[in-house]
Amino acid sequence: MPVPMDQHFRLDLGAIDPQDAERALCLWSNSPGNPAGGLDGLPAVAAWGRKHQVPIFSDECYVEFTWDGPAATPGQLPGQSILSSGLDGVVAVHSLSKRSNLAGIRVGFYAGDAELVSYLSEIRKHTGLMVSGPAQVAAVAALKDSGHVLQQRERYWSRLGRVSDLLNSIGLHAPLPAGAFYLWVPATNGDAWGLAERLATELGVLVSPGEFYGSTAAGFIRVAVVQDEDQIAELERRAQNL
């Protein structure tokens, strides 16, 4: 069931019904979040899970693209894993799809509480296929290199700023996210589909209406800044000619 969110699109742990907590099998955190880019307080999420004896699964595939908050240790980038709060009752799930642009080879991994990891491994053996050897070698090489991640951060942050400025210039409110590489934009009069159609017609831009992400996301659009700089420059040119 959906967990209540606060105004910054973070898990609102205090708003969870105690009866729901009592019967919950797990709690899933996605931080930084897709689509809104909110940052959950992962130490508090881990503590909540231990208090209520609810396993926590933390989806951290955007953690390298955290823009707000302190670094986990001096010299590191902002963003931290739930594992920094201990392994008891928590599992972190990560992917190289975003970090290293390896979406096509479907490489991911999980780590955390030994008992939960053991259960997952048993399930995994019967529900999926092994990642191919070449893909695993590529993943290991990517994980050992942080230079390309820094370059990715620079690209996405630049794109976020440019597209945010552009959308603001045509009368929308496109705040920069706390994490990930999406802009979460409220639609005028709450008409997300109408705004999506307008952007497609006037600018040739395809965006996702918030309803794609559930009824609580209605009235917003998600703008993914995944096009290269030349495409964004063309978008800026078109916006100037409106």
Coordinates of C-alpha atoms in Angstrom, one line a residue:
M1 CA 0.0 0.0 0.0
P2 CA 1.2 3.6 -0.6
V3 CA 3.1 5.2 2.3
P4 CA 2.1 8.8 3.1
M5 CA 4.4 11.4 1.7
D6 CA 5.2 14.9 3.0
Q7 CA 5.3 18.1 1.0
H8 CA 8.9 17.4 0.0
F9 CA 7.9 14.0 -1.5
R10 CA 9.6 12.1 1.4
L11 CA 8.2 9.2 3.3
D12 CA 6.1 10.6 6.2
L13 CA 6.8 7.8 8.7
G14 CA 4.7 9.5 11.4
A15 CA 1.6 9.4 9.3
I16 CA 1.7 5.6 8.9
D17 CA -1.3 4.0 10.5
P18 CA -0.1 1.8 13.5
Q19 CA -2.4 -1.0 12.3
D20 CA -0.7 -0.9 8.8
A21 CA 2.7 -1.0 10.5
E22 CA 1.7 -4.0 12.5
R23 CA 0.7 -6.1 9.5
A24 CA 3.3 -4.8 7.1
L25 CA 5.7 -7.4 5.5
C26 CA 8.2 -4.7 4.5
L27 CA 8.6 -1.0 3.8
W28 CA 10.1 0.1 0.5
S29 CA 12.1 3.4 0.3
N30 CA 13.2 4.9 -3.0
S31 CA 15.8 7.7 -2.3
P32 CA 16.4 9.8 -4.3
G33 CA 13.0 9.1 -5.5
N34 CA 11.5 8.6 -9.0
P35 CA 9.6 10.6 -10.1
A36 CA 9.8 13.6 -7.7
G37 CA 13.4 13.4 -6.6
G38 CA 12.7 13.5 -2.8
L39 CA 15.2 12.3 -0.3
D40 CA 14.1 10.0 2.5
G41 CA 15.9 10.3 5.9
L42 CA 17.3 6.8 5.6
P43 CA 18.6 6.6 9.2
A44 CA 15.1 7.4 10.4
V45 CA 13.6 4.9 8.0
A46 CA 16.0 2.2 9.3
A47 CA 15.1 3.1 12.9
W48 CA 11.4 2.9 12.1
G49 CA 11.8 -0.5 10.6
R50 CA 13.6 -1.8 13.7
K51 CA 11.1 -0.3 16.1
H52 CA 8.2 -2.0 14.3
Q53 CA 10.1 -5.1 13.2
V54 CA 9.4 -4.4 9.6
P55 CA 12.2 -5.2 7.0
I56 CA 13.3 -2.2 5.0
F57 CA 14.2 -2.4 1.3
S58 CA 16.0 0.7 0.1
D59 CA 16.1 1.3 -3.6
E60 CA 19.3 3.4 -4.2
C61 CA 19.7 3.3 -7.9
Y62 CA 19.9 7.2 -8.0
V63 CA 22.1 7.7 -4.9
E64 CA 25.0 9.0 -7.0
F65 CA 22.7 11.7 -8.2
T66 CA 21.9 13.2 -4.9
W67 CA 22.1 17.0 -5.0
D68 CA 21.1 18.1 -1.5
G69 CA 22.4 17.0 1.9
P70 CA 25.8 16.4 3.4
A71 CA 28.3 13.9 2.2
A72 CA 28.5 10.6 4.1
T73 CA 32.1 11.3 4.9
P74 CA 34.4 14.3 4.1
G75 CA 35.4 14.3 0.5
Q76 CA 32.5 12.1 -0.7
L77 CA 29.6 13.1 -2.8
P78 CA 26.2 13.8 -1.1
G79 CA 24.0 10.8 -0.8
Q80 CA 24.3 7.8 1.5
S81 CA 23.1 4.2 1.7
I82 CA 20.8 2.9 4.3
L83 CA 23.6 0.5 5.2
S84 CA 25.4 3.4 6.9
S85 CA 22.9 2.9 9.7
G86 CA 23.8 -0.7 10.2
L87 CA 22.7 -3.9 8.5
D88 CA 20.1 -5.2 10.9
G89 CA 16.7 -5.5 9.2
V90 CA 17.7 -3.6 6.0
V91 CA 18.6 -4.4 2.4
A92 CA 20.0 -1.9 -0.1
V93 CA 19.2 -2.5 -3.7
H94 CA 21.3 -0.8 -6.4
S95 CA 21.7 -0.8 -10.2
L96 CA 24.2 0.3 -12.7
S97 CA 21.5 1.4 -15.0
K98 CA 21.6 5.1 -13.9
R99 CA 25.1 5.3 -12.3
S100 CA 26.9 3.9 -15.4
N101 CA 24.4 4.1 -18.2
L102 CA 24.1 0.3 -18.3
A103 CA 20.4 0.0 -18.4
G104 CA 20.4 -2.4 -21.3
I105 CA 22.3 -5.1 -19.6
R106 CA 20.2 -5.2 -16.5
V107 CA 22.9 -5.4 -13.9
G108 CA 22.0 -4.9 -10.2
F109 CA 22.9 -6.1 -6.8
Y110 CA 21.7 -6.1 -3.2
A111 CA 23.4 -6.2 0.2
G112 CA 22.4 -5.9 3.9
D113 CA 20.9 -8.1 6.6
A114 CA 22.4 -11.6 6.1
E115 CA 19.1 -13.4 6.8
L116 CA 17.1 -11.2 4.4
V117 CA 19.9 -11.5 1.7
S118 CA 19.8 -15.3 2.1
Y119 CA 16.0 -15.4 1.5
L120 CA 16.3 -13.1 -1.5
S121 CA 19.1 -15.3 -3.0
E122 CA 16.8 -18.4 -2.7
I123 CA 14.0 -16.6 -4.5
R124 CA 16.3 -15.2 -7.1
K125 CA 17.5 -18.6 -8.1
H126 CA 14.0 -19.6 -9.1
T127 CA 12.7 -16.4 -10.6
G128 CA 15.4 -15.0 -12.9
L129 CA 18.3 -15.7 -15.2
M130 CA 22.0 -15.2 -14.4
V131 CA 23.6 -12.0 -15.7
S132 CA 25.9 -12.9 -18.5
G133 CA 29.6 -13.1 -18.0
P134 CA 30.5 -10.1 -20.2
A135 CA 27.9 -8.0 -18.5
Q136 CA 29.3 -8.9 -15.1
V137 CA 32.9 -8.0 -16.2
A138 CA 31.6 -4.6 -17.5
A139 CA 29.8 -4.0 -14.2
V140 CA 32.9 -4.7 -12.1
A141 CA 34.9 -2.3 -14.3
A142 CA 32.2 0.4 -13.9
L143 CA 32.0 0.0 -10.1
K144 CA 35.8 0.4 -9.8
D145 CA 35.7 3.8 -11.7
S146 CA 34.2 7.0 -10.2
G147 CA 35.4 9.3 -12.9
H148 CA 32.6 8.6 -15.3
V149 CA 30.1 9.1 -12.4
L150 CA 31.4 12.6 -11.7
Q151 CA 31.0 13.4 -15.4
Q152 CA 27.5 12.1 -15.3
R153 CA 26.7 14.2 -12.3
E154 CA 28.0 17.3 -14.1
R155 CA 25.9 16.5 -17.2
Y156 CA 22.7 15.9 -15.4
W157 CA 23.0 18.9 -13.1
S158 CA 23.7 21.2 -16.1
R159 CA 20.7 19.8 -17.9
L160 CA 18.4 20.1 -14.9
G161 CA 19.4 23.7 -14.6
R162 CA 18.8 24.5 -18.3
V163 CA 15.5 22.7 -18.6
S164 CA 14.3 24.2 -15.3
D165 CA 15.1 27.7 -16.5
L166 CA 13.4 27.0 -19.8
L167 CA 10.2 25.7 -18.2
N168 CA 10.1 28.6 -15.7
S169 CA 10.5 31.0 -18.6
I170 CA 7.2 29.8 -20.2
G171 CA 5.2 30.2 -17.1
L172 CA 5.7 26.9 -15.3
H173 CA 7.1 26.2 -11.9
A174 CA 10.0 23.7 -12.3
P175 CA 12.0 23.5 -9.1
L176 CA 15.3 21.6 -9.0
P177 CA 15.0 18.2 -7.4
A178 CA 16.9 17.1 -4.3
G179 CA 18.0 14.0 -6.2
A180 CA 17.8 12.0 -9.5
F181 CA 17.5 13.6 -12.9
Y182 CA 13.8 14.4 -13.3
L183 CA 11.9 17.7 -12.9
W184 CA 8.6 17.3 -11.1
V185 CA 6.4 20.1 -12.4
P186 CA 2.9 21.0 -11.2
A187 CA 0.5 21.4 -14.1
T188 CA -1.6 24.6 -14.5
N189 CA -5.0 23.9 -13.0
G190 CA -3.9 20.4 -12.3
D191 CA -4.4 19.3 -15.9
A192 CA -1.3 17.1 -16.4
W193 CA -2.5 15.6 -19.6
G194 CA -3.3 19.0 -21.1
L195 CA 0.2 20.3 -20.2
A196 CA 1.8 17.2 -21.7
E197 CA -0.1 17.7 -24.9
R198 CA 0.8 21.4 -24.9
L199 CA 4.5 20.7 -24.5
A200 CA 4.4 18.0 -27.3
T201 CA 2.6 20.3 -29.7
E202 CA 4.5 23.6 -29.0
L203 CA 8.0 22.3 -28.2
G204 CA 8.1 18.7 -29.5
V205 CA 8.8 17.5 -26.0
L206 CA 7.4 14.2 -24.5
V207 CA 6.8 14.1 -20.8
S208 CA 5.1 11.7 -18.4
P209 CA 1.8 12.7 -16.8
G210 CA 1.9 12.1 -13.1
E211 CA -1.0 9.6 -13.2
F212 CA 1.5 7.1 -14.7
Y213 CA 2.9 6.9 -11.1
G214 CA -0.4 6.5 -9.3
S215 CA -3.4 8.6 -8.3
T216 CA -1.5 10.6 -5.7
A217 CA 0.8 11.9 -8.4
A218 CA -2.0 13.4 -10.4
G219 CA -1.6 17.0 -11.4
F220 CA 2.1 16.8 -12.1
I221 CA 4.3 16.0 -15.0
R222 CA 7.8 14.3 -14.9
V223 CA 10.4 15.7 -17.2
A224 CA 13.4 13.5 -17.7
V225 CA 16.6 15.3 -18.7
V226 CA 18.1 12.4 -20.6
Q227 CA 18.6 14.2 -24.0
D228 CA 22.0 15.5 -24.9
E229 CA 23.1 19.2 -24.9
D230 CA 22.4 19.7 -28.6
Q231 CA 18.8 18.6 -28.1
I232 CA 18.4 20.9 -25.1
A233 CA 19.8 23.8 -27.1
E234 CA 17.2 23.1 -29.8
L235 CA 14.5 23.1 -27.1
E236 CA 15.7 26.5 -25.9
R237 CA 15.6 27.8 -29.4
R238 CA 12.0 26.6 -29.9
A239 CA 11.0 28.1 -26.6
Q240 CA 12.3 31.5 -27.6
N241 CA 10.2 31.4 -30.7
L242 CA 6.9 30.7 -28.9

